[in-house]
Amino acid sequence: MLPARIPAGAPAVLVILALSGCSSHWGCTDTTAERGEAGVRVEVEDTSGRPLGVTAEVVGWRLEPHPQVPAEGDKVHFRYRFDGADETSGPGVDACAVDSERVALGCQTIYASGGWAEPDGALTGDDWLTVEHPEQVTEVLLIPNDQSHDRRTCDQDIKDGGGTHPPKAADRGDQL
């Protein structure tokens, strides 16, 4: 029996609030995938660590001035190849110029869809990395984690967000 002061509809309001998420977090959780082992050639993996059937590879690199800004000095010009990727919605991986200790000197995400289709089905392309001390670059490495599908977080959308997200994009100073 309800006390006389509580309106009869109050329990129904509490049920509606509970179902609407006002008193519940919908069980939304965010996790971050672990960063995979960087290499010159990597099997691209999803956020659970499963291979996507796509291989990404750095097929060459050199130091040279960028043709549009030659006065800025040497940059890292590298070529890449994706095998098994879709032309329109292929994965993206982080590419990093590293020193002899595998410390990142400069990184950016490259996407298979940014490449050109080759007769053998591969997607190839080239890009540039800007680093403070280009003379320290010993290699260009790729990190295997697919960066192309970062779903919404619980903070952004408590009802439909959450799940496992790619690791934070690689940045200068990261040990690879």
GROMACS .gro file of C-alpha atoms in nm:
model
  176
    1MET     CA    1   0.000   0.000   0.000
    2LEU     CA    2   0.135   0.343  -0.098
    3PRO     CA    3   0.142   0.632   0.148
    4ALA     CA    4  -0.128   0.887   0.073
    5ARG     CA    5   0.122   1.156  -0.037
    6ILE     CA    6   0.275   0.964  -0.333
    7PRO     CA    7   0.068   1.002  -0.648
    8ALA     CA    8  -0.059   0.676  -0.790
    9GLY     CA    9   0.135   0.724  -1.120
   10ALA     CA   10   0.476   0.764  -0.950
   11PRO     CA   11   0.581   0.397  -0.982
   12ALA     CA   12   0.507   0.410  -1.356
   13VAL     CA   13   0.727   0.722  -1.393
   14LEU     CA   14   1.014   0.542  -1.218
   15VAL     CA   15   0.980   0.245  -1.456
   16ILE     CA   16   0.984   0.477  -1.759
   17LEU     CA   17   1.295   0.656  -1.629
   18ALA     CA   18   1.471   0.327  -1.569
   19LEU     CA   19   1.388   0.199  -1.917
   20SER     CA   20   1.491   0.526  -2.084
   21GLY     CA   21   1.843   0.504  -1.949
   22CYS     CA   22   1.814   0.791  -1.703
   23SER     CA   23   1.895   0.559  -1.417
   24SER     CA   24   2.087   0.297  -1.611
   25HIS     CA   25   2.405   0.302  -1.819
   26TRP     CA   26   2.276   0.035  -2.063
   27GLY     CA   27   2.577  -0.181  -1.980
   28CYS     CA   28   2.792   0.029  -2.215
   29THR     CA   29   3.166  -0.035  -2.185
   30ASP     CA   30   3.464   0.092  -2.380
   31THR     CA   31   3.788  -0.098  -2.420
   32THR     CA   32   4.095  -0.033  -2.633
   33ALA     CA   33   4.273  -0.297  -2.838
   34GLU     CA   34   4.640  -0.360  -2.773
   35ARG     CA   35   4.879  -0.223  -3.031
   36GLY     CA   36   5.016  -0.496  -3.257
   37GLU     CA   37   5.380  -0.551  -3.344
   38ALA     CA   38   5.504  -0.297  -3.599
   39GLY     CA   39   5.686  -0.418  -3.907
   40VAL     CA   40   5.771  -0.341  -4.267
   41ARG     CA   41   5.507  -0.599  -4.369
   42VAL     CA   42   5.206  -0.666  -4.143
   43GLU     CA   43   4.881  -0.862  -4.146
   44VAL     CA   44   4.612  -0.602  -4.076
   45GLU     CA   45   4.397  -0.699  -3.777
   46ASP     CA   46   4.062  -0.590  -3.637
   47THR     CA   47   4.009  -0.467  -3.281
   48SER     CA   48   3.990  -0.824  -3.148
   49GLY     CA   49   4.329  -0.910  -3.303
   50ARG     CA   50   4.184  -1.126  -3.583
   51PRO     CA   51   4.345  -1.090  -3.928
   52LEU     CA   52   4.130  -0.915  -4.188
   53GLY     CA   53   4.289  -1.101  -4.478
   54VAL     CA   54   4.477  -0.786  -4.579
   55THR     CA   55   4.853  -0.739  -4.586
   56ALA     CA   56   5.011  -0.394  -4.572
   57GLU     CA   57   5.374  -0.337  -4.666
   58VAL     CA   58   5.624  -0.055  -4.699
   59VAL     CA   59   5.787  -0.129  -5.034
   60GLY     CA   60   6.043   0.149  -5.021
   61TRP     CA   61   6.136   0.483  -4.873
   62ARG     CA   62   6.390   0.761  -4.913
   63LEU     CA   63   6.472   1.105  -4.782
   64GLU     CA   64   6.410   1.387  -5.027
   65PRO     CA   65   6.253   1.732  -5.041
   66HIS     CA   66   5.880   1.735  -5.107
   67PRO     CA   67   5.830   1.878  -5.457
   68GLN     CA   68   5.569   2.128  -5.336
   69VAL     CA   69   5.781   2.262  -5.049
   70PRO     CA   70   6.146   2.193  -5.136
   71ALA     CA   71   6.269   2.475  -4.911
   72GLU     CA   72   6.155   2.276  -4.605
   73GLY     CA   73   6.431   2.022  -4.662
   74ASP     CA   74   6.419   1.644  -4.655
   75LYS     CA   75   6.103   1.455  -4.570
   76VAL     CA   76   6.044   1.080  -4.562
   77HIS     CA   77   5.888   0.973  -4.892
   78PHE     CA   78   5.758   0.618  -4.873
   79ARG     CA   79   5.566   0.378  -5.095
   80TYR     CA   80   5.316   0.126  -4.963
   81ARG     CA   81   5.111  -0.169  -5.083
   82PHE     CA   82   4.790  -0.330  -4.956
   83ASP     CA   83   4.709  -0.682  -5.074
   84GLY     CA   84   4.355  -0.816  -5.025
   85ALA     CA   85   4.199  -0.476  -4.952
   86ASP     CA   86   3.876  -0.329  -5.087
   87GLU     CA   87   3.928  -0.023  -5.309
   88THR     CA   88   3.651   0.181  -5.149
   89SER     CA   89   3.647   0.078  -4.785
   90GLY     CA   90   3.984  -0.080  -4.721
   91PRO     CA   91   4.157  -0.063  -4.383
   92GLY     CA   92   4.390   0.204  -4.253
   93VAL     CA   93   4.713   0.151  -4.060
   94ASP     CA   94   4.960   0.383  -3.893
   95ALA     CA   95   5.289   0.438  -4.077
   96CYS     CA   96   5.583   0.565  -3.871
   97ALA     CA   97   5.937   0.672  -3.951
   98VAL     CA   98   6.154   0.532  -3.671
   99ASP     CA   99   6.512   0.562  -3.550
  100SER     CA  100   6.754   0.278  -3.473
  101GLU     CA  101   6.580   0.217  -3.138
  102ARG     CA  102   6.236   0.193  -3.307
  103VAL     CA  103   6.122   0.521  -3.153
  104ALA     CA  104   5.868   0.696  -3.374
  105LEU     CA  105   5.994   1.020  -3.523
  106GLY     CA  106   5.674   1.093  -3.715
  107CYS     CA  107   5.353   0.900  -3.789
  108GLN     CA  108   5.030   0.921  -3.982
  109THR     CA  109   4.749   0.689  -4.082
  110ILE     CA  110   4.742   0.562  -4.440
  111TYR     CA  111   4.438   0.400  -4.598
  112ALA     CA  112   4.418   0.128  -4.861
  113SER     CA  113   4.149   0.334  -5.035
  114GLY     CA  114   4.411   0.607  -5.089
  115GLY     CA  115   4.609   0.378  -5.317
  116TRP     CA  116   4.585   0.301  -5.687
  117ALA     CA  117   4.462  -0.032  -5.817
  118GLU     CA  118   4.735  -0.247  -5.971
  119PRO     CA  119   4.674  -0.519  -6.234
  120ASP     CA  120   4.738  -0.787  -5.967
  121GLY     CA  121   4.460  -0.643  -5.746
  122ALA     CA  122   4.690  -0.473  -5.495
  123LEU     CA  123   4.641  -0.112  -5.394
  124THR     CA  124   4.962   0.090  -5.398
  125GLY     CA  125   5.039   0.447  -5.306
  126ASP     CA  126   5.295   0.682  -5.165
  127ASP     CA  127   5.298   0.941  -4.890
  128TRP     CA  128   5.526   1.174  -4.697
  129LEU     CA  129   5.622   1.190  -4.331
  130THR     CA  130   5.759   1.505  -4.177
  131VAL     CA  131   6.018   1.443  -3.906
  132GLU     CA  132   6.231   1.688  -3.708
  133HIS     CA  133   6.559   1.505  -3.774
  134PRO     CA  134   6.530   1.312  -4.101
  135GLU     CA  135   6.892   1.195  -4.074
  136GLN     CA  136   6.787   0.976  -3.777
  137VAL     CA  137   6.534   0.772  -3.977
  138THR     CA  138   6.640   0.409  -4.022
  139GLU     CA  139   6.308   0.251  -4.124
  140VAL     CA  140   5.942   0.312  -4.198
  141LEU     CA  141   5.718   0.069  -4.010
  142LEU     CA  142   5.348  -0.010  -4.020
  143ILE     CA  143   5.135  -0.092  -3.717
  144PRO     CA  144   4.888  -0.375  -3.796
  145ASN     CA  145   4.582  -0.239  -3.613
  146ASP     CA  146   4.303  -0.126  -3.847
  147GLN     CA  147   4.235   0.240  -3.768
  148SER     CA  148   3.949   0.281  -4.016
  149HIS     CA  149   3.650   0.178  -3.800
  150ASP     CA  150   3.653   0.351  -3.464
  151ARG     CA  151   3.302   0.302  -3.330
  152ARG     CA  152   3.128   0.555  -3.107
  153THR     CA  153   3.225   0.563  -2.741
  154CYS     CA  154   2.990   0.532  -2.444
  155ASP     CA  155   3.042   0.903  -2.374
  156GLN     CA  156   2.931   0.986  -2.728
  157ASP     CA  157   2.635   0.746  -2.739
  158ILE     CA  158   2.553   0.549  -2.426
  159LYS     CA  159   2.291   0.337  -2.604
  160ASP     CA  160   2.476   0.239  -2.924
  161GLY     CA  161   2.838   0.320  -2.838
  162GLY     CA  162   3.096   0.110  -2.663
  163GLY     CA  163   3.290  -0.197  -2.752
  164THR     CA  164   3.653  -0.241  -2.843
  165HIS     CA  165   3.823   0.051  -3.016
  166PRO     CA  166   4.153   0.059  -3.209
  167PRO     CA  167   4.456   0.159  -3.003
  168LYS     CA  168   4.543   0.526  -2.989
  169ALA     CA  169   4.707   0.631  -3.315
  170ALA     CA  170   5.086   0.614  -3.301
  171ASP     CA  171   5.267   0.940  -3.240
  172ARG     CA  172   5.616   1.087  -3.219
  173GLY     CA  173   5.807   0.938  -2.926
  174ASP     CA  174   5.616   0.607  -2.914
  175GLN     CA  175   5.833   0.297  -2.880
  176LEU     CA  176   5.745   0.054  -3.157
   0.00000   0.00000   0.00000
